[in-house]
Short mmCIF file of C-alpha atoms in Angstrom, two decimals:
data_model
loop_
_atom_site.label_atom_id
_atom_site.label_comp_id
_atom_site.label_asym_id
_atom_site.label_seq_id
_atom_site.Cartn_x
_atom_site.Cartn_y
_atom_site.Cartn_z
CA MET A 1451 -53.52 77.54 -19.88
CA GLU A 1452 -52.14 80.70 -21.46
CA SER A 1453 -49.16 81.95 -19.50
CA PRO A 1454 -46.86 84.97 -19.76
CA TRP A 1455 -44.25 83.23 -17.60
CA GLU A 1456 -40.72 82.74 -18.87
CA ASN A 1457 -39.74 80.45 -15.99
CA LEU A 1458 -41.84 77.66 -14.49
CA SER A 1459 -40.89 78.89 -11.01
CA ASP A 1460 -42.72 82.16 -11.78
CA ALA A 1461 -45.99 80.33 -11.11
CA ILE A 1462 -45.13 80.01 -7.42
CA PHE A 1463 -44.47 83.74 -7.07
CA HIS A 1464 -47.62 84.57 -9.04
CA HIS A 1465 -49.84 82.51 -6.74
CA ALA A 1466 -47.99 83.81 -3.67
CA ALA A 1467 -48.96 87.34 -4.72
CA ILE A 1468 -52.66 86.66 -5.28
CA ARG A 1469 -53.35 83.80 -2.80
CA PRO A 1470 -50.49 83.93 -0.28
CA ASP A 1471 -52.13 81.77 2.38
CA ALA A 1472 -53.31 79.02 0.02
CA PRO A 1473 -51.68 75.66 0.82
CA ALA A 1474 -48.95 74.68 -1.63
CA VAL A 1475 -47.28 71.46 -0.45
CA THR A 1476 -48.05 69.05 2.37
CA ASP A 1477 -45.66 66.27 3.35
CA ASN A 1478 -44.98 64.38 6.57
CA GLN A 1479 -43.25 67.49 7.98
CA GLY A 1480 -46.30 69.73 7.55
CA THR A 1481 -47.80 72.23 5.10
CA ILE A 1482 -46.29 75.32 3.50
CA THR A 1483 -48.34 78.05 1.83
CA TYR A 1484 -47.60 79.60 -1.53
CA ARG A 1485 -46.12 82.64 0.24
CA GLN A 1486 -43.75 80.41 2.20
CA PHE A 1487 -42.99 78.38 -0.91
CA ALA A 1488 -41.98 81.52 -2.83
CA GLU A 1489 -39.81 82.76 0.04
CA LEU A 1490 -38.04 79.41 0.31
CA VAL A 1491 -37.50 79.07 -3.45
CA GLY A 1492 -36.12 82.62 -3.60
CA ALA A 1493 -33.75 81.95 -0.70
CA ALA A 1494 -32.68 78.63 -2.21
CA ALA A 1495 -31.98 80.36 -5.53
CA VAL A 1496 -29.57 82.71 -3.71
CA TYR A 1497 -28.09 79.68 -1.92
CA LEU A 1498 -27.47 77.83 -5.21
CA ARG A 1499 -25.91 80.91 -6.76
CA ASP A 1500 -23.61 81.29 -3.76
CA LEU A 1501 -22.54 77.66 -4.17
CA GLY A 1502 -21.31 78.55 -7.65
CA ILE A 1503 -24.20 77.08 -9.62
CA GLY A 1504 -25.42 79.16 -12.54
CA ALA A 1505 -27.32 79.21 -15.80
CA ASP A 1506 -27.07 76.02 -17.90
CA ASP A 1507 -25.35 74.07 -15.12
CA ARG A 1508 -26.76 70.58 -14.72
CA VAL A 1509 -28.10 69.83 -11.24
CA GLY A 1510 -28.77 66.17 -10.38
CA LEU A 1511 -31.54 65.53 -7.86
CA ALA A 1512 -31.57 62.02 -6.36
CA LEU A 1513 -34.27 62.77 -3.81
CA PHE A 1514 -37.57 61.31 -2.66
CA ASN A 1515 -40.79 63.31 -2.74
CA HIS A 1516 -40.68 65.99 -0.05
CA THR A 1517 -40.89 69.76 0.21
CA ASP A 1518 -37.12 70.32 0.32
CA HIS A 1519 -36.76 68.41 -2.96
CA PHE A 1520 -39.31 70.70 -4.63
CA ILE A 1521 -37.68 73.84 -3.22
CA ILE A 1522 -34.31 72.84 -4.69
CA MET A 1523 -35.82 71.86 -8.04
CA PHE A 1524 -37.65 75.17 -8.50
CA ALA A 1525 -34.65 77.13 -7.21
CA ALA A 1526 -32.49 75.48 -9.88
CA MET A 1527 -35.03 76.50 -12.50
CA ARG A 1528 -35.09 79.99 -11.01
CA ILE A 1529 -31.40 80.60 -11.70
CA GLY A 1530 -31.50 79.10 -15.19
CA ALA A 1531 -29.83 75.83 -14.17
CA VAL A 1532 -31.04 72.50 -15.54
CA PRO A 1533 -32.57 70.16 -12.91
CA ILE A 1534 -32.28 66.46 -13.71
CA GLU A 1535 -34.34 64.00 -11.67
CA VAL A 1536 -32.49 60.77 -10.84
CA PRO A 1537 -34.39 58.00 -9.02
CA ALA A 1538 -33.33 57.86 -5.38
CA GLU A 1539 -34.66 54.29 -5.26
CA LEU A 1540 -31.93 53.00 -7.56
CA PRO A 1541 -28.99 51.06 -6.15
CA PRO A 1542 -25.85 53.19 -5.69
CA GLN A 1543 -24.11 51.60 -8.66
CA ALA A 1544 -27.03 52.43 -10.97
CA GLN A 1545 -27.11 56.02 -9.70
CA GLU A 1546 -23.36 56.31 -10.25
CA GLU A 1547 -23.80 55.15 -13.84
CA ILE A 1548 -26.45 57.80 -14.53
CA PHE A 1549 -24.43 60.57 -12.88
CA SER A 1550 -21.38 59.58 -14.92
CA ARG A 1551 -23.37 60.04 -18.13
CA ILE A 1552 -25.21 63.28 -17.32
CA LYS A 1553 -22.11 64.94 -15.78
CA PRO A 1554 -23.83 67.36 -13.36
CA LYS A 1555 -22.17 70.42 -11.87
CA ALA A 1556 -23.93 69.64 -8.59
CA ILE A 1557 -25.87 66.77 -7.08
CA PHE A 1558 -28.31 66.73 -4.17
CA VAL A 1559 -28.81 63.34 -2.55
CA GLU A 1560 -30.67 61.82 0.38
CA ALA A 1561 -28.87 61.24 3.66
CA GLY A 1562 -27.78 57.61 3.83
CA LEU A 1563 -28.07 57.20 0.06
CA ALA A 1564 -25.25 59.54 -0.87
CA SER A 1565 -23.91 58.10 -4.11
CA GLY A 1566 -22.57 59.97 -7.11
CA ARG A 1567 -19.71 62.35 -7.83
CA ALA A 1568 -19.81 65.99 -8.89
CA PRO A 1569 -17.87 69.20 -8.20
CA ILE A 1570 -20.61 70.14 -5.73
CA LYS A 1571 -22.33 67.47 -3.66
CA ILE A 1572 -24.95 68.27 -1.02
CA VAL A 1573 -26.63 65.78 1.30
CA VAL A 1574 -30.23 66.81 1.98
CA ASP A 1575 -31.09 65.70 5.50
CA ALA A 1576 -33.71 66.78 8.02
CA HIS A 1577 -31.69 69.92 8.80
CA TRP A 1578 -30.85 71.00 5.24
CA ARG A 1579 -33.20 73.97 5.33
CA ARG A 1580 -30.94 75.59 7.94
CA ASP A 1581 -28.53 76.22 5.06
CA LEU A 1582 -31.00 78.85 3.85
CA ASP A 1583 -30.69 80.86 7.06
CA GLY A 1584 -29.49 84.34 6.22
CA LYS A 1585 -30.42 83.91 2.57
CA SER A 1586 -33.17 86.23 1.37
CA GLY A 1587 -34.38 87.89 -1.77
CA ASP A 1588 -34.21 86.17 -5.13
CA ALA A 1589 -31.69 85.22 -7.83
CA ARG A 1590 -33.98 84.79 -10.82
CA ASP A 1591 -32.24 84.60 -14.19
CA GLY A 1592 -33.80 86.79 -16.86
CA ARG A 1593 -33.57 84.39 -19.78
CA THR A 1594 -36.61 83.45 -21.86
CA ALA A 1595 -38.65 80.26 -21.67
CA ASP A 1596 -36.95 78.95 -24.82
CA LEU A 1597 -33.59 78.96 -23.02
CA ASN A 1598 -34.74 77.64 -19.64
CA ARG A 1599 -34.58 73.85 -19.61
CA LEU A 1600 -35.18 70.78 -17.50
CA VAL A 1601 -34.28 67.16 -18.15
CA LEU A 1602 -36.42 64.08 -17.53
CA LEU A 1603 -35.07 60.55 -17.71
CA THR A 1604 -36.92 57.86 -19.62
CA SER A 1605 -38.30 55.06 -17.44
CA GLY A 1606 -35.60 52.51 -18.23
CA SER A 1607 -38.18 49.70 -18.47
CA THR A 1608 -36.75 48.47 -21.79
CA GLY A 1609 -33.15 49.72 -21.66
CA PRO A 1610 -30.81 52.32 -20.13
CA ALA A 1611 -32.56 55.56 -19.15
CA LYS A 1612 -31.94 58.51 -21.47
CA GLY A 1613 -32.21 62.19 -20.62
CA ILE A 1614 -34.82 64.19 -22.54
CA VAL A 1615 -34.33 67.97 -22.76
CA ILE A 1616 -37.50 70.07 -22.38
CA THR A 1617 -37.68 73.86 -22.47
CA HIS A 1618 -39.98 75.72 -20.12
CA ARG A 1619 -41.94 76.94 -23.15
CA GLN A 1620 -42.44 73.37 -24.32
CA PHE A 1621 -43.63 72.37 -20.87
CA MET A 1622 -46.16 75.20 -20.76
CA ALA A 1623 -47.44 73.99 -24.14
CA ARG A 1624 -47.83 70.57 -22.53
CA ALA A 1625 -49.82 72.12 -19.68
CA ARG A 1626 -52.31 73.47 -22.23
CA ILE A 1627 -52.76 69.93 -23.59
CA PHE A 1628 -53.43 68.69 -20.05
CA ASP A 1629 -56.16 71.32 -19.76
CA ALA A 1630 -57.68 70.29 -23.08
CA LEU A 1631 -57.88 66.63 -22.10
CA LEU A 1632 -58.62 66.87 -18.36
CA GLY A 1633 -60.03 70.37 -17.86
CA SER A 1634 -63.54 69.14 -17.07
CA HIS A 1635 -62.20 67.60 -13.84
CA TRP A 1636 -58.82 69.25 -13.22
CA SER A 1637 -57.78 72.81 -14.08
CA ALA A 1638 -56.68 76.13 -12.58
CA ASP A 1639 -60.34 76.85 -11.82
CA ARG A 1640 -60.77 73.47 -10.20
CA PRO A 1641 -57.38 72.18 -9.02
CA GLY A 1642 -58.68 69.89 -6.27
CA LYS A 1643 -55.98 68.33 -4.11
CA PHE A 1644 -53.34 66.53 -6.12
CA LEU A 1645 -52.18 63.38 -4.32
CA LEU A 1646 -48.59 62.57 -5.26
CA ALA A 1647 -48.18 58.82 -4.93
CA VAL A 1648 -45.03 58.13 -6.98
CA THR A 1649 -41.68 59.91 -7.09
CA ILE A 1650 -41.48 62.77 -9.58
CA THR A 1651 -38.51 61.11 -11.23
CA ALA A 1652 -41.27 59.33 -13.17
CA SER A 1653 -42.07 61.70 -16.02
CA ALA A 1654 -45.86 61.41 -15.79
CA PHE A 1655 -45.84 62.30 -12.08
CA HIS A 1656 -43.36 65.11 -12.73
CA HIS A 1657 -45.73 66.54 -15.35
CA PHE A 1658 -48.82 66.34 -13.15
CA PHE A 1659 -46.96 67.79 -10.16
CA LEU A 1660 -45.72 70.79 -12.18
CA CYS A 1661 -49.16 71.33 -13.70
CA GLN A 1662 -50.72 71.45 -10.24
CA ILE A 1663 -48.21 74.14 -9.24
CA LEU A 1664 -49.06 76.05 -12.42
CA HIS A 1665 -52.72 75.74 -11.38
CA GLY A 1666 -51.90 77.12 -7.94
CA GLY A 1667 -53.46 74.10 -6.28
CA PRO A 1668 -52.34 72.06 -3.25
CA VAL A 1669 -50.04 69.05 -3.55
CA HIS A 1670 -50.30 66.35 -0.90
CA VAL A 1671 -47.31 63.99 -0.81
CA LEU A 1672 -48.40 60.48 0.10
CA SER A 1673 -46.03 58.47 2.25
CA ARG A 1674 -44.28 55.41 0.87
CA PHE A 1675 -46.64 52.61 1.87
CA VAL A 1676 -45.69 48.99 2.32
CA GLU A 1677 -49.24 47.65 2.53
CA ASP A 1678 -51.95 48.34 -0.05
CA ASN A 1679 -54.53 48.76 2.72
CA ASP A 1680 -52.58 51.69 4.19
CA PHE A 1681 -52.43 53.34 0.77
CA VAL A 1682 -56.16 52.88 0.21
CA ARG A 1683 -56.97 54.37 3.63
CA ALA A 1684 -54.78 57.40 2.92
CA VAL A 1685 -56.42 58.01 -0.45
CA THR A 1686 -60.00 57.53 0.69
CA ALA A 1687 -59.46 59.99 3.56
CA GLN A 1688 -59.01 62.87 1.08
CA GLN A 1689 -61.81 64.99 -0.35
CA ASP A 1690 -61.71 66.39 -3.91
CA ALA A 1691 -58.69 64.24 -4.64
CA VAL A 1692 -56.95 64.23 -8.00
CA LEU A 1693 -54.93 61.02 -8.11
CA LEU A 1694 -52.55 59.97 -10.86
CA THR A 1695 -51.93 56.23 -10.80
CA THR A 1696 -50.15 53.48 -12.66
CA PRO A 1697 -51.86 50.26 -13.77
CA ALA A 1698 -50.26 48.56 -10.75
CA ILE A 1699 -51.84 51.10 -8.38
CA CYS A 1700 -55.23 50.76 -10.09
CA ARG A 1701 -55.04 46.99 -9.70
CA ALA A 1702 -54.18 47.39 -6.02
CA LEU A 1703 -57.24 49.61 -5.62
CA LEU A 1704 -59.44 47.14 -7.51
CA SER A 1705 -58.30 44.34 -5.22
CA ARG A 1706 -59.68 46.31 -2.25
CA CYS A 1707 -63.08 47.11 -3.76
CA GLY A 1708 -66.31 45.86 -2.30
CA THR A 1709 -69.36 44.85 -4.29
CA ARG A 1710 -71.58 47.84 -3.51
CA ASP A 1711 -70.11 51.20 -2.59
CA LYS A 1712 -67.48 52.82 -4.76
CA LEU A 1713 -64.01 52.87 -3.24
CA LEU A 1714 -63.33 56.57 -4.00
CA PRO A 1715 -66.77 58.21 -4.09
CA ASN A 1716 -65.32 61.69 -3.42
CA ALA A 1717 -62.50 61.58 -5.97
CA GLN A 1718 -62.46 64.56 -8.30
CA ALA A 1719 -60.43 62.60 -10.85
CA LEU A 1720 -58.62 59.28 -10.98
CA ILE A 1721 -56.14 59.21 -13.86
CA CYS A 1722 -54.18 56.18 -15.01
CA GLY A 1723 -51.04 56.45 -17.13
CA GLY A 1724 -48.44 54.00 -18.37
CA LEU A 1725 -49.34 50.89 -20.33
CA PRO A 1726 -53.12 50.70 -20.69
CA LEU A 1727 -55.32 48.70 -18.41
CA SER A 1728 -57.34 45.98 -20.09
CA ALA A 1729 -60.83 46.91 -21.29
CA ALA A 1730 -62.35 44.78 -18.53
CA GLU A 1731 -60.23 46.49 -15.87
CA LYS A 1732 -61.23 49.96 -17.06
CA LYS A 1733 -64.89 49.07 -16.74
CA ARG A 1734 -64.32 47.68 -13.25
CA VAL A 1735 -62.62 50.93 -12.23
CA LEU A 1736 -65.64 52.92 -13.40
CA ALA A 1737 -68.05 50.56 -11.66
CA HIS A 1738 -66.24 50.02 -8.36
CA ILE A 1739 -63.78 52.87 -7.76
CA THR A 1740 -65.05 56.13 -9.29
CA PRO A 1741 -67.00 57.32 -12.33
CA ASN A 1742 -64.47 60.18 -12.67
CA PHE A 1743 -61.87 57.98 -14.33
CA PHE A 1744 -59.48 58.99 -17.12
CA GLU A 1745 -56.79 57.09 -18.94
CA VAL A 1746 -53.93 59.01 -20.54
CA TYR A 1747 -51.06 58.08 -22.81
CA GLY A 1748 -47.88 60.05 -23.29
CA ALA A 1749 -44.13 60.04 -22.89
CA ALA A 1750 -41.30 62.16 -21.55
CA GLY A 1751 -40.50 63.35 -25.05
CA SER A 1752 -44.00 64.60 -25.79
CA GLY A 1753 -46.12 65.05 -22.69
CA LEU A 1754 -49.69 63.84 -23.13
CA ILE A 1755 -50.56 62.45 -26.54
CA THR A 1756 -54.03 60.99 -26.02
CA GLY A 1757 -56.67 60.61 -23.34
CA VAL A 1758 -59.89 58.71 -22.68
CA ARG A 1759 -62.60 60.59 -20.78
CA PRO A 1760 -65.21 58.91 -18.57
CA ALA A 1761 -67.91 59.07 -21.24
CA ASP A 1762 -65.63 57.41 -23.81
CA PHE A 1763 -65.01 54.08 -22.12
CA GLU A 1764 -68.27 52.40 -23.05
CA ALA A 1765 -67.52 52.61 -26.77
CA HIS A 1766 -63.72 52.79 -26.69
CA ALA A 1767 -62.49 50.73 -23.74
CA ASP A 1768 -59.79 49.13 -25.92
CA SER A 1769 -58.34 52.49 -26.93
CA VAL A 1770 -55.96 54.93 -25.23
CA GLY A 1771 -58.02 57.75 -26.71
CA ARG A 1772 -57.90 60.30 -29.46
CA CYS A 1773 -55.00 62.66 -29.77
CA ALA A 1774 -55.13 65.96 -27.94
CA PRO A 1775 -55.81 69.13 -29.97
CA ALA A 1776 -52.17 70.24 -30.22
CA PRO A 1777 -49.90 67.35 -31.24
CA ILE A 1778 -50.01 65.89 -34.73
CA VAL A 1779 -50.03 62.10 -34.48
CA GLU A 1780 -49.39 59.58 -37.26
CA ILE A 1781 -49.03 55.82 -37.55
CA VAL A 1782 -46.30 55.03 -40.07
CA ASN A 1783 -44.44 52.05 -41.50
CA ALA A 1784 -40.71 51.41 -41.14
CA ASP A 1785 -40.01 53.89 -43.96
CA GLY A 1786 -41.95 56.71 -42.29
CA VAL A 1787 -44.93 56.47 -44.65
CA PRO A 1788 -48.39 56.79 -43.02
CA VAL A 1789 -50.36 53.54 -43.04
CA PRO A 1790 -54.09 53.34 -43.88
CA ALA A 1791 -56.65 53.77 -41.09
CA GLY A 1792 -56.59 50.70 -38.87
CA GLY A 1793 -53.13 49.67 -40.04
CA LEU A 1794 -50.41 48.65 -37.62
CA GLY A 1795 -47.32 50.82 -37.42
CA HIS A 1796 -44.99 53.06 -35.43
CA LEU A 1797 -46.65 55.94 -33.57
CA ARG A 1798 -44.99 59.33 -34.01
CA CYS A 1799 -45.95 62.89 -33.09
CA ARG A 1800 -44.82 66.47 -33.52
CA GLY A 1801 -45.85 69.91 -32.27
CA GLU A 1802 -44.83 72.75 -29.98
CA ALA A 1803 -44.77 70.47 -26.92
CA ILE A 1804 -42.23 68.02 -28.34
CA ALA A 1805 -38.85 68.03 -26.57
CA ASP A 1806 -35.63 69.24 -28.14
CA GLY A 1807 -34.08 65.76 -28.07
CA PHE A 1808 -31.83 63.65 -25.90
CA LEU A 1809 -29.34 65.17 -23.49
CA ALA A 1810 -25.83 64.97 -24.93
CA GLY A 1811 -24.01 62.07 -23.37
CA SER A 1812 -27.09 60.38 -21.89
CA GLY A 1813 -27.82 58.07 -24.82
CA SER A 1814 -27.87 57.85 -28.58
CA ASN A 1815 -30.77 58.74 -30.85
CA THR A 1816 -31.21 55.13 -31.90
CA GLY A 1817 -33.53 52.36 -30.87
CA PRO A 1818 -37.32 52.32 -30.54
CA GLU A 1819 -37.49 55.79 -28.93
CA MET A 1820 -35.98 58.55 -31.07
CA PHE A 1821 -36.27 62.03 -32.56
CA ARG A 1822 -36.11 62.17 -36.36
CA ASP A 1823 -36.89 64.89 -38.92
CA GLY A 1824 -38.98 66.90 -36.46
CA TRP A 1825 -40.94 63.85 -35.27
CA TYR A 1826 -40.78 62.11 -31.91
CA TYR A 1827 -41.14 58.31 -31.88
CA PRO A 1828 -42.00 57.05 -28.36
CA GLY A 1829 -41.20 53.49 -29.45
CA ASP A 1830 -44.79 52.23 -29.40
CA ILE A 1831 -46.62 50.18 -32.02
CA ALA A 1832 -50.25 51.17 -32.49
CA THR A 1833 -53.25 51.46 -34.77
CA MET A 1834 -55.47 54.51 -35.39
CA ASP A 1835 -58.96 54.19 -36.85
CA ALA A 1836 -60.65 56.62 -39.22
CA ASP A 1837 -62.04 58.64 -36.28
CA GLY A 1838 -58.62 59.06 -34.66
CA TRP A 1839 -58.96 56.51 -31.85
CA ILE A 1840 -55.57 54.99 -31.05
CA THR A 1841 -54.99 51.47 -29.75
CA LEU A 1842 -51.57 50.52 -28.41
CA LYS A 1843 -50.23 47.09 -29.27
CA GLY A 1844 -46.91 47.21 -27.44
CA ARG A 1845 -43.34 48.41 -27.48
CA LYS A 1846 -41.33 47.88 -30.64
CA SER A 1847 -38.65 46.20 -28.54
CA ASP A 1848 -41.21 43.67 -27.17
CA LEU A 1849 -42.24 42.29 -30.57
CA ILE A 1850 -42.73 38.51 -30.62
CA LEU A 1851 -42.49 36.42 -33.80
CA ARG A 1852 -44.01 32.97 -33.45
CA ARG A 1853 -45.11 30.60 -36.20
CA GLY A 1854 -44.76 33.43 -38.69
CA VAL A 1855 -47.12 35.73 -36.75
CA GLU A 1856 -46.00 39.03 -35.15
CA PHE A 1857 -47.68 40.15 -31.93
CA TYR A 1858 -46.99 41.84 -28.58
CA PRO A 1859 -47.15 40.61 -24.97
CA PHE A 1860 -50.00 42.98 -24.09
CA GLU A 1861 -52.33 41.13 -26.48
CA ILE A 1862 -52.00 38.06 -24.24
CA GLU A 1863 -51.75 39.93 -20.96
CA GLU A 1864 -55.04 41.70 -21.69
CA VAL A 1865 -56.80 38.34 -21.97
CA LEU A 1866 -55.42 37.21 -18.62
CA LEU A 1867 -56.23 40.53 -16.95
CA ALA A 1868 -59.86 40.15 -17.96
CA LEU A 1869 -60.07 37.53 -15.21
CA PRO A 1870 -61.06 39.27 -11.95
CA TRP A 1871 -58.86 36.92 -9.93
CA VAL A 1872 -55.69 37.83 -11.83
CA ARG A 1873 -54.21 40.96 -10.29
CA ASP A 1874 -51.35 41.43 -12.75
CA ALA A 1875 -49.88 39.54 -15.68
CA ALA A 1876 -46.77 39.58 -17.83
CA VAL A 1877 -45.80 37.42 -20.78
CA ILE A 1878 -42.16 36.71 -21.55
CA GLY A 1879 -40.26 34.46 -23.91
CA ARG A 1880 -37.84 31.73 -22.88
CA PRO A 1881 -35.61 29.55 -25.02
CA ALA A 1882 -37.40 26.43 -26.23
CA LYS A 1883 -36.10 23.18 -24.82
CA GLN A 1884 -35.58 21.76 -28.30
CA GLY A 1885 -34.31 25.00 -29.86
CA GLY A 1886 -36.17 27.06 -32.44
CA GLU A 1887 -38.66 29.80 -31.56
CA GLU A 1888 -39.02 31.01 -27.99
CA GLU A 1889 -41.78 29.59 -25.83
CA LEU A 1890 -44.34 31.95 -24.32
CA VAL A 1891 -44.57 31.92 -20.54
CA ALA A 1892 -47.21 33.78 -18.53
CA ILE A 1893 -46.40 35.05 -15.05
CA VAL A 1894 -49.38 36.15 -12.98
CA VAL A 1895 -49.89 37.86 -9.64
CA PRO A 1896 -52.89 36.09 -8.09
CA GLY A 1897 -55.87 37.97 -6.77
CA GLU A 1898 -58.63 36.86 -4.44
CA GLY A 1899 -60.25 33.60 -5.55
CA PHE A 1900 -57.36 32.69 -7.84
CA LYS A 1901 -58.12 29.69 -10.10
CA PRO A 1902 -54.81 28.47 -11.54
CA ASP A 1903 -56.32 25.46 -13.28
CA SER A 1904 -58.53 27.74 -15.41
CA LEU A 1905 -55.76 29.84 -16.98
CA ALA A 1906 -54.89 27.51 -19.85
CA ALA A 1907 -58.54 26.92 -20.77
CA HIS A 1908 -59.27 30.66 -20.68
CA CYS A 1909 -56.36 31.38 -23.03
CA ALA A 1910 -57.37 28.53 -25.34
CA ALA A 1911 -60.86 30.01 -25.58
CA HIS A 1912 -59.68 33.53 -26.39
CA LEU A 1913 -56.32 33.23 -28.17
CA PRO A 1914 -55.09 31.52 -31.35
CA PRO A 1915 -52.59 28.69 -30.81
CA GLU A 1916 -49.48 30.78 -31.53
CA LYS A 1917 -50.40 33.24 -28.75
CA ARG A 1918 -51.10 30.70 -26.02
CA PRO A 1919 -48.55 30.42 -23.20
CA VAL A 1920 -47.03 26.98 -22.74
CA SER A 1921 -46.92 27.41 -18.97
CA PHE A 1922 -48.17 29.65 -16.17
CA HIS A 1923 -46.25 30.75 -13.10
CA ARG A 1924 -47.13 32.71 -9.98
CA ALA A 1925 -45.35 35.75 -8.57
CA VAL A 1926 -46.01 37.69 -5.39
CA GLU A 1927 -45.27 40.93 -7.26
CA PHE A 1928 -43.38 42.18 -10.30
CA PRO A 1929 -40.16 44.18 -10.28
CA ARG A 1930 -40.92 47.81 -11.04
CA THR A 1931 -39.06 50.76 -12.44
CA PRO A 1932 -39.18 53.92 -10.29
CA SER A 1933 -42.12 55.05 -12.45
CA GLY A 1934 -44.14 51.97 -11.51
CA LYS A 1935 -43.87 50.16 -14.84
CA THR A 1936 -43.15 46.45 -14.95
CA ASP A 1937 -39.40 46.04 -15.36
CA ARG A 1938 -39.55 43.40 -18.08
CA GLN A 1939 -35.80 43.01 -18.38
CA THR A 1940 -35.42 42.19 -14.69
CA LEU A 1941 -38.56 40.02 -14.65
CA ARG A 1942 -37.31 37.90 -17.54
CA ALA A 1943 -33.78 37.63 -16.17
CA ASP A 1944 -35.05 36.62 -12.71
CA PHE A 1945 -37.46 34.06 -14.16
CA LEU A 1946 -34.83 32.47 -16.39
CA ALA A 1947 -32.37 32.34 -13.51
CA LYS A 1948 -34.89 30.64 -11.21
CA THR A 1949 -36.11 28.12 -13.78
CA ALA A 1950 -32.78 27.28 -15.39
CA ALA A 1951 -31.84 23.62 -15.19
CA PRO A 1952 -29.08 22.98 -12.67
CA PRO A 1953 -25.70 22.36 -14.25
CA ALA A 1954 -25.00 18.75 -15.06
CA ARG A 1955 -22.86 16.97 -12.53
CA PRO A 1956 -19.53 15.78 -13.87
CA PRO A 1957 -19.37 12.01 -14.41
CA VAL A 1958 -17.96 9.99 -11.57
CA PRO A 1959 -14.78 8.27 -12.65
CA GLY A 1960 -15.17 4.51 -12.79
CA PRO A 1961 -13.22 1.50 -13.84
CA GLN A 1962 -11.81 1.82 -17.33
CA MET A 1963 -11.08 -0.96 -19.75
CA VAL A 1964 -7.69 -0.71 -21.26
CA ARG A 1965 -7.29 -2.38 -24.61
CA ARG A 1966 -4.02 -3.93 -25.42
#
C-alpha cells in the first residue's frame, strides 16, 4: 500500500473524493458514507481547535466502539494532536491511574463512565454530535507523517499498560506489511466488510480498523454481545466478512459448530491474533468454520511480525508463521547474540514499521517488552527454524522452572486444548504445600461433552512428569484484558484467593496447670 498521505486522516478525504457514497462506518445508530465521514472529521477538527487543542497535545479517548469515537480520533490526528486509546471497560480507578501517567491535555469519556482529570474533559453522549453544529471546513495541520503521532497502550496482560508512540509514517509502513501477508483475501482492491468485534483500544483491532479505512472499505461495528449465540448469528448474517478474532472468540465459534456445514461459509477472511491457538484448534477452524483462515502474530510496538496463510497450516500448524517481508526478525540469547536455527531465545525485530519507543511517563524501558539499540523486543520467547518459521513458546515473564527444566504455560495448555471438549485452558503456579517449587495447576473452561476424569490421563500420555499439573479446576470463563487476552495476573490472584486455606482459629482457652 504505497501512500502519499502525510496524515492517516487523509485517507478518509481521499475516498470521499473518489467514492463519496461508499459506506464508511455502520454502528447501532446507522451508516455514514465516506463523504459524511470526511465532513464530520473536518468539522470535529475545527471543534477541537476551538477547544484549545493543538499539535502534539495528548488526547485521551476512553470510549467504546462507535462512530463518534472514530470521528474524534481522526479529528485529533487531523490537527496534529496525539490520540491515546484508553479502555472504557476499565474500572474508574484503573482509568484514573492511566490518565495520571499519560497526562492528556483533553479526555473524551463515555456518559456514565466519566472518570479521569484533564484541563479539558468532554462527555460523549448520544447528543455530542450537536457540538459540531456551526462547525464547517477543516483544520488540518500541515506537518509531515514523521511528526504526526498516535499512542497505543500495551494490553496489560502481564503488567501495567505502557504507551507506545507510533508515527503516521510507521503506521503506513505497517499497512504495507498487512497487504503483504493478507492481500490475497483483504486489500484495497478487495476490502470486504470489516466486522469490528473488540474495542480499538486493543492494538490489533486498532491496526485492522485503521487499515480498513486506508483501504476505503466499510467497517461494521458489532454490538457488545452477552451470549455467544447472538454473536455467531450477527457474524453469520454478513456476506464477504473480514473478521479479526482472538483465540477466545475462535473457541466460542468452534463451540457452536456443527458436524457438516461450515459455520462461516461466506467469510472472506477469518483472522486470529493474540496467543496462538493450538495446532488441533487451527485445523478445526479450517474444517468447521472457514477455509479462509489466517493466524497473525504481532505487537503494538511492531505491527504484524508473522502470519500463517490457509495453505500453510497443514505443514506448519504449530507455527505462527514466517516473518513478513519488511521487518528483520532474530531469535537471540540474553546477551543479544543470535542463536542457531531451532534454538530457544528472545524474539526481536527492527525495520521502518517499528515504533519510536514508550511514551514518556507511561512506563520504563525495562522488563520483557523493551526497545534497545534499534531493536524491539515484544517480550516473547520463540524458536525459528532454518526456513524462517517461528514458533512461540510463551512470554518471558511466564517462564516456569520445575525440576531443573524451563518451560512455558502454553506448552501444557496446548495439550489440553487439543481435547475438543476443553474450550479454554490456563496453567498457573501455586505455592507448594510443603514449600519448594511451585505446583502446576490447570484451570479449564469446559466445552460440550466435558470429561474431567480424563484430563490427568491425557496429560500423563503427552507430557513429561515435570510438566503435568497436580490438579485440575473448572471455570465458567477467564478474566480478560480489554484486548481479549487471558488476564493471567487476575486469574492467578482469584484462584489463590478462592483456594487459600481458611485462617486457623485461635485456640480456645482452657484450664491451665500452675506449677508451684
